PDB file of C-alpha atoms in Angstrom:
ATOM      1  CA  UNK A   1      -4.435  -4.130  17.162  1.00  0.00           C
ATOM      2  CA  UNK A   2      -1.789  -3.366  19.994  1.00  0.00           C
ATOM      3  CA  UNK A   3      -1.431  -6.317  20.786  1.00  0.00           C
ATOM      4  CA  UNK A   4      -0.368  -7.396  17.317  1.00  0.00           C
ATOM      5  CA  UNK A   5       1.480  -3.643  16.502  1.00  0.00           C
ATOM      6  CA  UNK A   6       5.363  -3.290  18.063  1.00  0.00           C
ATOM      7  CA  UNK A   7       6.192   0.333  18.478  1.00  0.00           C
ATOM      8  CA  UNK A   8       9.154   1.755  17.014  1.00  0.00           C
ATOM      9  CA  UNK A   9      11.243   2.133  13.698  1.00  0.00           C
ATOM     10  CA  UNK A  10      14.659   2.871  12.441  1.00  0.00           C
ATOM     11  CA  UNK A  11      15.075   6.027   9.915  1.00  0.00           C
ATOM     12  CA  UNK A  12      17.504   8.946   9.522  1.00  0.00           C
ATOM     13  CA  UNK A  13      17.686  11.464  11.546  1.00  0.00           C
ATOM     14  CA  UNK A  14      17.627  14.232   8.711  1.00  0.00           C
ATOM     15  CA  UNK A  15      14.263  13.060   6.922  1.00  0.00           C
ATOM     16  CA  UNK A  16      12.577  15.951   8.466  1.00  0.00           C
ATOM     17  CA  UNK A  17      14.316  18.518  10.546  1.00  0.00           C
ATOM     18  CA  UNK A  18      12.845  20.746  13.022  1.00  0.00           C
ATOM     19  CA  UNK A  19      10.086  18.081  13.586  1.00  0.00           C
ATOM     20  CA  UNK A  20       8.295  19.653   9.842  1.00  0.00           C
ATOM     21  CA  UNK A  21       8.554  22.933  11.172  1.00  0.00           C
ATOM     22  CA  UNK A  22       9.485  23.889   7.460  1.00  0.00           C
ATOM     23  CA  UNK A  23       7.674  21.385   6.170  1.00  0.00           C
ATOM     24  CA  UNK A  24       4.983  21.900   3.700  1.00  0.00           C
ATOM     25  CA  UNK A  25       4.134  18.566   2.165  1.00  0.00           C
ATOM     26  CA  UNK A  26       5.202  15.232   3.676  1.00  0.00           C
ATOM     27  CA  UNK A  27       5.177  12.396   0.988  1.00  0.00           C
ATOM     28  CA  UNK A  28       5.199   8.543   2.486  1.00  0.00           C
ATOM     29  CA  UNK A  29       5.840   6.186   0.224  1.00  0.00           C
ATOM     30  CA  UNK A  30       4.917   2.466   1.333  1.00  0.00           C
ATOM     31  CA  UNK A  31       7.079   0.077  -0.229  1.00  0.00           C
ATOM     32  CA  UNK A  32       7.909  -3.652  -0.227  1.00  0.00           C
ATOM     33  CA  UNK A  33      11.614  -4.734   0.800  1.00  0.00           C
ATOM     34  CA  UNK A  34      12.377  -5.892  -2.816  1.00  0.00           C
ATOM     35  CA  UNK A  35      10.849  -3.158  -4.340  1.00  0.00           C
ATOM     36  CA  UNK A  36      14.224  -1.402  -5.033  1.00  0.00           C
ATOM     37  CA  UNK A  37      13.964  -0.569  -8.418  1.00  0.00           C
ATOM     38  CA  UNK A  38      10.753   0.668  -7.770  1.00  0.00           C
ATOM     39  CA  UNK A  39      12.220   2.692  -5.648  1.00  0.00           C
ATOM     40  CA  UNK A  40      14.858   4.161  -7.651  1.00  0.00           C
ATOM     41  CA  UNK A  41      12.557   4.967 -10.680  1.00  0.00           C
ATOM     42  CA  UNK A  42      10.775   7.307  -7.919  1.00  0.00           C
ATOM     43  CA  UNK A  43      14.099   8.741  -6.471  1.00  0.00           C
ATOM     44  CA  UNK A  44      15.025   9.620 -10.491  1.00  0.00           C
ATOM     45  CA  UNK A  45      11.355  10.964 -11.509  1.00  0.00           C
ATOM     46  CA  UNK A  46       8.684  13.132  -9.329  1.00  0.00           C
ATOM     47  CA  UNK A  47      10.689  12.291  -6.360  1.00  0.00           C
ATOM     48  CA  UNK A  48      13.249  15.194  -7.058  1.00  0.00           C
ATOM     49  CA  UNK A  49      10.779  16.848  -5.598  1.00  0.00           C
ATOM     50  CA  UNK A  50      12.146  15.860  -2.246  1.00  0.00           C
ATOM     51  CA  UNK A  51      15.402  18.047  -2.435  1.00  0.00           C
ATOM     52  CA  UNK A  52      13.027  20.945  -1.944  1.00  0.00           C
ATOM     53  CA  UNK A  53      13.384  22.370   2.015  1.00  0.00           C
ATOM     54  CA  UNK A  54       9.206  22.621   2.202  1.00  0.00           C
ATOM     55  CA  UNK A  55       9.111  19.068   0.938  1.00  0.00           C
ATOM     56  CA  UNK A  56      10.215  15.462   2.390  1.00  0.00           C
ATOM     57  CA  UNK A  57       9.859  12.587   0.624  1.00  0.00           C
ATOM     58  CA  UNK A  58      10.745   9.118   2.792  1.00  0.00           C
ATOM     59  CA  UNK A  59      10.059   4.986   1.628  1.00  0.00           C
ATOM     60  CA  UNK A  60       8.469   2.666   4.805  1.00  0.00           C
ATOM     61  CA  UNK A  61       9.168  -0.694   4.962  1.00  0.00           C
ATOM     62  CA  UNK A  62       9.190  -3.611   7.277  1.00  0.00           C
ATOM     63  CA  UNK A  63      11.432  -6.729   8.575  1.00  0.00           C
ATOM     64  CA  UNK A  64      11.959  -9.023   5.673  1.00  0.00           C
ATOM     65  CA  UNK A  65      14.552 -11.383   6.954  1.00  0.00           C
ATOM     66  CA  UNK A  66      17.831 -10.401   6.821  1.00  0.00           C
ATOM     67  CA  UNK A  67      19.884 -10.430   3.243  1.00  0.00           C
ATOM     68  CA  UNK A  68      16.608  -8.338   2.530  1.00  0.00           C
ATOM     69  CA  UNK A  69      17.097  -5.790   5.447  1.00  0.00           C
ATOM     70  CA  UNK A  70      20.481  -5.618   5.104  1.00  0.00           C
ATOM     71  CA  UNK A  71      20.094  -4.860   1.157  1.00  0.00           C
ATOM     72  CA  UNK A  72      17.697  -2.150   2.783  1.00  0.00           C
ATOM     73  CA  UNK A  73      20.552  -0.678   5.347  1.00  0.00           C
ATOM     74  CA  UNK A  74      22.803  -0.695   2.245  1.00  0.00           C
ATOM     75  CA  UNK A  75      20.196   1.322  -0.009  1.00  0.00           C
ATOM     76  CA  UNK A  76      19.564   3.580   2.704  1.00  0.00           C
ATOM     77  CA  UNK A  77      23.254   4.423   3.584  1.00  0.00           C
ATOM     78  CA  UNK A  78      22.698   5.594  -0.058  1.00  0.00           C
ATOM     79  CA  UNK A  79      20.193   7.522  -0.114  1.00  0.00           C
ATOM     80  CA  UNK A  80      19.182   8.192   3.020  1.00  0.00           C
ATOM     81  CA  UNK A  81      15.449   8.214   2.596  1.00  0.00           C
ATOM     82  CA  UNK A  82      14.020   4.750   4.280  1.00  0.00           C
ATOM     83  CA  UNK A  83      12.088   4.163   7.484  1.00  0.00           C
ATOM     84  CA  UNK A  84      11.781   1.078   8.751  1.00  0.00           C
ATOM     85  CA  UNK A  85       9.042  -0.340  10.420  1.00  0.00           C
ATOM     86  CA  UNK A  86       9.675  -3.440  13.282  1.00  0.00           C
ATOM     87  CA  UNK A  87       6.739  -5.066  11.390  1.00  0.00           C
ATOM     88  CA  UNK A  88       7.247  -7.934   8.933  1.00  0.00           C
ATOM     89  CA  UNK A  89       6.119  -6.774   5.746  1.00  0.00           C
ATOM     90  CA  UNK A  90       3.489  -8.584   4.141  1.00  0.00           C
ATOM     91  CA  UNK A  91       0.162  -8.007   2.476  1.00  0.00           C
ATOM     92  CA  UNK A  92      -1.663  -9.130   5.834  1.00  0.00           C
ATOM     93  CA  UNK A  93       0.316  -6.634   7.537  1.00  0.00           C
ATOM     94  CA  UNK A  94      -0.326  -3.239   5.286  1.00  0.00           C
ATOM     95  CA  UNK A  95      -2.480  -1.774   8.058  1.00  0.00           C
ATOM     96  CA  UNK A  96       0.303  -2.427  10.835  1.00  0.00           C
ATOM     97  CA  UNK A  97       2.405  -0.328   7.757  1.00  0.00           C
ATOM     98  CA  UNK A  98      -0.335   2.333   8.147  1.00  0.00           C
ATOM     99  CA  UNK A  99       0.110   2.362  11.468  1.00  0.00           C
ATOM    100  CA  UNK A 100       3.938   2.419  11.515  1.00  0.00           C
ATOM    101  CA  UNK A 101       3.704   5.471   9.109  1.00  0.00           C
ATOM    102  CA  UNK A 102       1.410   7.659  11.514  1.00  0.00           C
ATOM    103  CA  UNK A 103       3.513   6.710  14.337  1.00  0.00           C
ATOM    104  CA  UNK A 104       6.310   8.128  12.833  1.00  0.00           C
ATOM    105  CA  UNK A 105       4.859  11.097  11.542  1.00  0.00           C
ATOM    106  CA  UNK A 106       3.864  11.368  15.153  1.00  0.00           C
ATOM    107  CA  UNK A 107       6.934  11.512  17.038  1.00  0.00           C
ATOM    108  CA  UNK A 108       9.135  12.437  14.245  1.00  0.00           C
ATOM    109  CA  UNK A 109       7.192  15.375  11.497  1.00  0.00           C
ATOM    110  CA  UNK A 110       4.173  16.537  13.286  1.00  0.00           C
ATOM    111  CA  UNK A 111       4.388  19.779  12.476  1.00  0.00           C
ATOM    112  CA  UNK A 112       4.418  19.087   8.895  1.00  0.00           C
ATOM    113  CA  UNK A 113       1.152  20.750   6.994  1.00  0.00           C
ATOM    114  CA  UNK A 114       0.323  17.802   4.821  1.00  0.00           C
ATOM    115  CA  UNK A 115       1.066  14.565   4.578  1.00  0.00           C
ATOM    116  CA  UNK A 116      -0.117  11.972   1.258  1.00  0.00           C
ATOM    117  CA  UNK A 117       0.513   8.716   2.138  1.00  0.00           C
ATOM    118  CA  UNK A 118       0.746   6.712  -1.609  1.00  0.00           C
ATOM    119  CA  UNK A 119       2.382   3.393  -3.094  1.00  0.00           C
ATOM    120  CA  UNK A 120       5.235   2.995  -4.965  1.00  0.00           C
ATOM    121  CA  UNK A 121       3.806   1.969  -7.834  1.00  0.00           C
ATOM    122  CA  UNK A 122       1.887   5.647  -7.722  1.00  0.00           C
ATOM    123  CA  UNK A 123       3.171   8.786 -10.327  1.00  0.00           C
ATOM    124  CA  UNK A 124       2.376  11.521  -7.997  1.00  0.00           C
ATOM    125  CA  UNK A 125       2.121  15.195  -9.956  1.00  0.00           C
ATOM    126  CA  UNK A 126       3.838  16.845  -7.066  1.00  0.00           C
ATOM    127  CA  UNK A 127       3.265  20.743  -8.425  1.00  0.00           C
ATOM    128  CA  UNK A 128      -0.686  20.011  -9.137  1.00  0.00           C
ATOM    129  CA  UNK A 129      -0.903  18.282  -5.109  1.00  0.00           C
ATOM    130  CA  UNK A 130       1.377  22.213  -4.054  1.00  0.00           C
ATOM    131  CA  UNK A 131      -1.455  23.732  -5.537  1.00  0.00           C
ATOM    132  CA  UNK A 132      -4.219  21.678  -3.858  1.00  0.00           C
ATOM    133  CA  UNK A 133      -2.560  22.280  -0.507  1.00  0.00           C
ATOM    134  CA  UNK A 134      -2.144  26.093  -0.880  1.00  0.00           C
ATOM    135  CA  UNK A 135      -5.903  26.070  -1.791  1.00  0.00           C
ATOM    136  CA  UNK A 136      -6.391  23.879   1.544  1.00  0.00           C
ATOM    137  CA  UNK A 137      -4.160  24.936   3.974  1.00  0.00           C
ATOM    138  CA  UNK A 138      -6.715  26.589   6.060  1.00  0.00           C
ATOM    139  CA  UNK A 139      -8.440  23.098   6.550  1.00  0.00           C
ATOM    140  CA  UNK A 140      -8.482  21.286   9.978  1.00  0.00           C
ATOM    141  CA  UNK A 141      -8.765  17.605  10.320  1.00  0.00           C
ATOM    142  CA  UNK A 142      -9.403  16.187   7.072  1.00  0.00           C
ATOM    143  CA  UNK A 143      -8.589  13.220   4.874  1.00  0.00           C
ATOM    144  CA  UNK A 144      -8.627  13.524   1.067  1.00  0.00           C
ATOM    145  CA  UNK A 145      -8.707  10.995  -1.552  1.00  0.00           C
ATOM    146  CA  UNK A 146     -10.493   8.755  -3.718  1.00  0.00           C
ATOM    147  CA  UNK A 147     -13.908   8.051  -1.395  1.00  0.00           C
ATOM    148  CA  UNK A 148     -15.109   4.438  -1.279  1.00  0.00           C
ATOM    149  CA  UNK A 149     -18.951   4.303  -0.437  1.00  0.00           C
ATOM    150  CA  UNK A 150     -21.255   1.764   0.339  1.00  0.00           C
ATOM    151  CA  UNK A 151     -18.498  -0.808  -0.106  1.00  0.00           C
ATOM    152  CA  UNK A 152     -19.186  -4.101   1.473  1.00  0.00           C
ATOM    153  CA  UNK A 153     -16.396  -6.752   3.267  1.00  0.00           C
ATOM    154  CA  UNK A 154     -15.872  -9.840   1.194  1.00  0.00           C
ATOM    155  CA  UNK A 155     -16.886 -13.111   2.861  1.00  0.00           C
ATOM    156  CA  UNK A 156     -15.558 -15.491   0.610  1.00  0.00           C
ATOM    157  CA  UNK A 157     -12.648 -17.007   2.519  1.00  0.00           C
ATOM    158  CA  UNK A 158     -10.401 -17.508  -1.146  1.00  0.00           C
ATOM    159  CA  UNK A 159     -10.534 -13.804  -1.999  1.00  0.00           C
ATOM    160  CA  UNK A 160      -7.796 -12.258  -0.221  1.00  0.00           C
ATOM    161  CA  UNK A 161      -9.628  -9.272   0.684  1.00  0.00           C
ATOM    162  CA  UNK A 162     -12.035 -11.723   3.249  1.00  0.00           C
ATOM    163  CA  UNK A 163     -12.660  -9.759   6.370  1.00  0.00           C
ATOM    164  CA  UNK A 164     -14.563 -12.287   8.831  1.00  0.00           C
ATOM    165  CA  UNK A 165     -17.517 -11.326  10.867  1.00  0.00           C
ATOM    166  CA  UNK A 166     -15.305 -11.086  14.084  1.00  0.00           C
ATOM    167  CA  UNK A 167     -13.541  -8.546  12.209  1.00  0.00           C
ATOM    168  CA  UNK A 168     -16.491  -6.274  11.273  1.00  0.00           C
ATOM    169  CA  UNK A 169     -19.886  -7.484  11.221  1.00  0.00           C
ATOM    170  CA  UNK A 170     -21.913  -4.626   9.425  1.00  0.00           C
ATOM    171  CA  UNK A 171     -23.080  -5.298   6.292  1.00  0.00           C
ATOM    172  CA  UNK A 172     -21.822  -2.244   4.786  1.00  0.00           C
ATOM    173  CA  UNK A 173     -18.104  -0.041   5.293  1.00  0.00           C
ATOM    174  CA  UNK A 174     -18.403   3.342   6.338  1.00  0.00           C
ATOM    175  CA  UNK A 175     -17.175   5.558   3.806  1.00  0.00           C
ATOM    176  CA  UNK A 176     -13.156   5.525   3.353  1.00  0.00           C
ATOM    177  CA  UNK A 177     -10.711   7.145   1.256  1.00  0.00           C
ATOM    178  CA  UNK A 178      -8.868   4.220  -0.574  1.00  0.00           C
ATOM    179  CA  UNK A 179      -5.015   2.900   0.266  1.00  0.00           C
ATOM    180  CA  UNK A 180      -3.220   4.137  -3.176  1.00  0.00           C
ATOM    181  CA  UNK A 181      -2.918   7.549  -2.237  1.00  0.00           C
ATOM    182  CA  UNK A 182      -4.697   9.808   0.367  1.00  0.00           C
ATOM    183  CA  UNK A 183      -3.825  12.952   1.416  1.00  0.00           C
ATOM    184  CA  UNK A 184      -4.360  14.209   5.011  1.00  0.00           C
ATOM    185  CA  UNK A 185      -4.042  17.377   7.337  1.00  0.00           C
ATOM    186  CA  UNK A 186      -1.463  16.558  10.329  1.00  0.00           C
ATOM    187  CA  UNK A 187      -3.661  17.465  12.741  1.00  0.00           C
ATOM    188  CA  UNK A 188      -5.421  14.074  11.825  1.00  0.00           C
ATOM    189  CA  UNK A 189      -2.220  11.524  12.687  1.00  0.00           C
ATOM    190  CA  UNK A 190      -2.681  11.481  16.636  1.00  0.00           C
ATOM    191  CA  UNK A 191      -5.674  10.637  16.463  1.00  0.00           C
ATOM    192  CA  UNK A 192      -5.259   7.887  14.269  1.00  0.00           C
ATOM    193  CA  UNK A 193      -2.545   6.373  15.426  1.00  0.00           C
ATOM    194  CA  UNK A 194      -3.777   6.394  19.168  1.00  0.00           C
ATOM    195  CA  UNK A 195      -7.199   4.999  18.145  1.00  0.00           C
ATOM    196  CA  UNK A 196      -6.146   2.546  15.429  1.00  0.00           C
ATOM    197  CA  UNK A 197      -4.209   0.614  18.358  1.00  0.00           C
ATOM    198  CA  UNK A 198      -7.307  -0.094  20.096  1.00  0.00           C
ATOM    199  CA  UNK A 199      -9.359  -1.309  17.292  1.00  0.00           C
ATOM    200  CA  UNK A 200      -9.565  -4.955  16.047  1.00  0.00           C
ATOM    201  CA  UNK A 201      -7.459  -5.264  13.633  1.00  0.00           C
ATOM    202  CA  UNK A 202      -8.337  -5.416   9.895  1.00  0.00           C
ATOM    203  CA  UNK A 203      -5.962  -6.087   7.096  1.00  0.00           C
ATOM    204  CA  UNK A 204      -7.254  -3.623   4.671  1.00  0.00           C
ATOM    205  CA  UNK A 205      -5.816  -0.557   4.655  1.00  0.00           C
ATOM    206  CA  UNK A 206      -7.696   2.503   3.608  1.00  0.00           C
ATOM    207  CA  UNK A 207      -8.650   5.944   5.485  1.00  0.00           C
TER     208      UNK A 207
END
């Protein structure tokens, strides 16, 4: 996967001050380029959330040639609220999205409690995930979410969910919480994001 993965990303400098210090709940929202009204039903809905000072709420995207990243510079002058991967964003590339997303939390929000990494087609109820945290804040190095077991890679080479044998041979996933929406401690995203790099890459993002 590092050889595939180019480090780095453009985002505002404000998305989370102090490096999370403050920061309760970090909210990552992946997001396709033309997404934008997507976007904006978010921005008017449960991400008001964001203008709290224990919350951040930021989109990631990727390259998408440029009237589409310029669009994105244009929406982001805006709002203020978009990081952007050096990826090209496409469904083969969703874990190299992942992996964008933890290397930014990385260098950029570590100290942030939580972070819930979800979709933008997701309605998150941003009160009822407070709660769950303040129940949880004690926990160390731990992923929540909706836990896939005993699923197995497709071989059929048509579906596009194939995953070949060079990419994982076992007949049987571990156990994984699924892409939608997972929520995670911080102390997790080093971890990950050093170790994803030097696994072979798989397109299907989960945790």
């Amino acid at each position: 996967t590092r050889d595939l993965y180019e480090s780095g990303y453009d985002s505002p400098p404000d998305i989370c001050p102090d490096n999370g210090e403050t920061i309760k709940l970090l909210i990552i929202i992946t997001s396709a380029p033309v997404h934008r009204e997507a976007r904006l039903a978010i921005r008017q809905t449960w991400g008001h959330f964001g203008i709290r000072r224990d919350i951040a709420i930021a989109f990631l995207v990727g390259a998408a040639g440029q009237t589409l990243d310029d669009a994105i510079v244009a929406e982001n002058y805006m709002y203020n609220d978009i990081i952007r991967g050096r990826f090209v964003d496409s469904y083969n590339n969703l874990t190299l999205k992942t992996i964008s997303m933890l290397e930014w939390v990385d260098k950029e929000c570590e100290k942030a409690s939580f972070i819930l990494k979800t979709d933008d087609d997701m309605f998150i109820n941003v009160p009822k995930l407070l709660q769950f945290t303040e129940k949880k804040h004690a926990d160390k190095r731990t992923i929540y979410g909706r836990l896939a077991k005993k699923w197995k890679p497709i071989r059929n080479k048509k579906s596009k969910y194939y995953v070949s044998l060079e990419q994982y041979k076992p007949a049987i996933f571990p156990q994984f919480t699924t892409g939608p929406a997972y929520l995670m401690t911080s102390d997790c995203v080093k971890d990950l994001y050093s170790k994803a790099l030097n696994l072979t890459y798989l397109k299907l993002e989960g945790k």
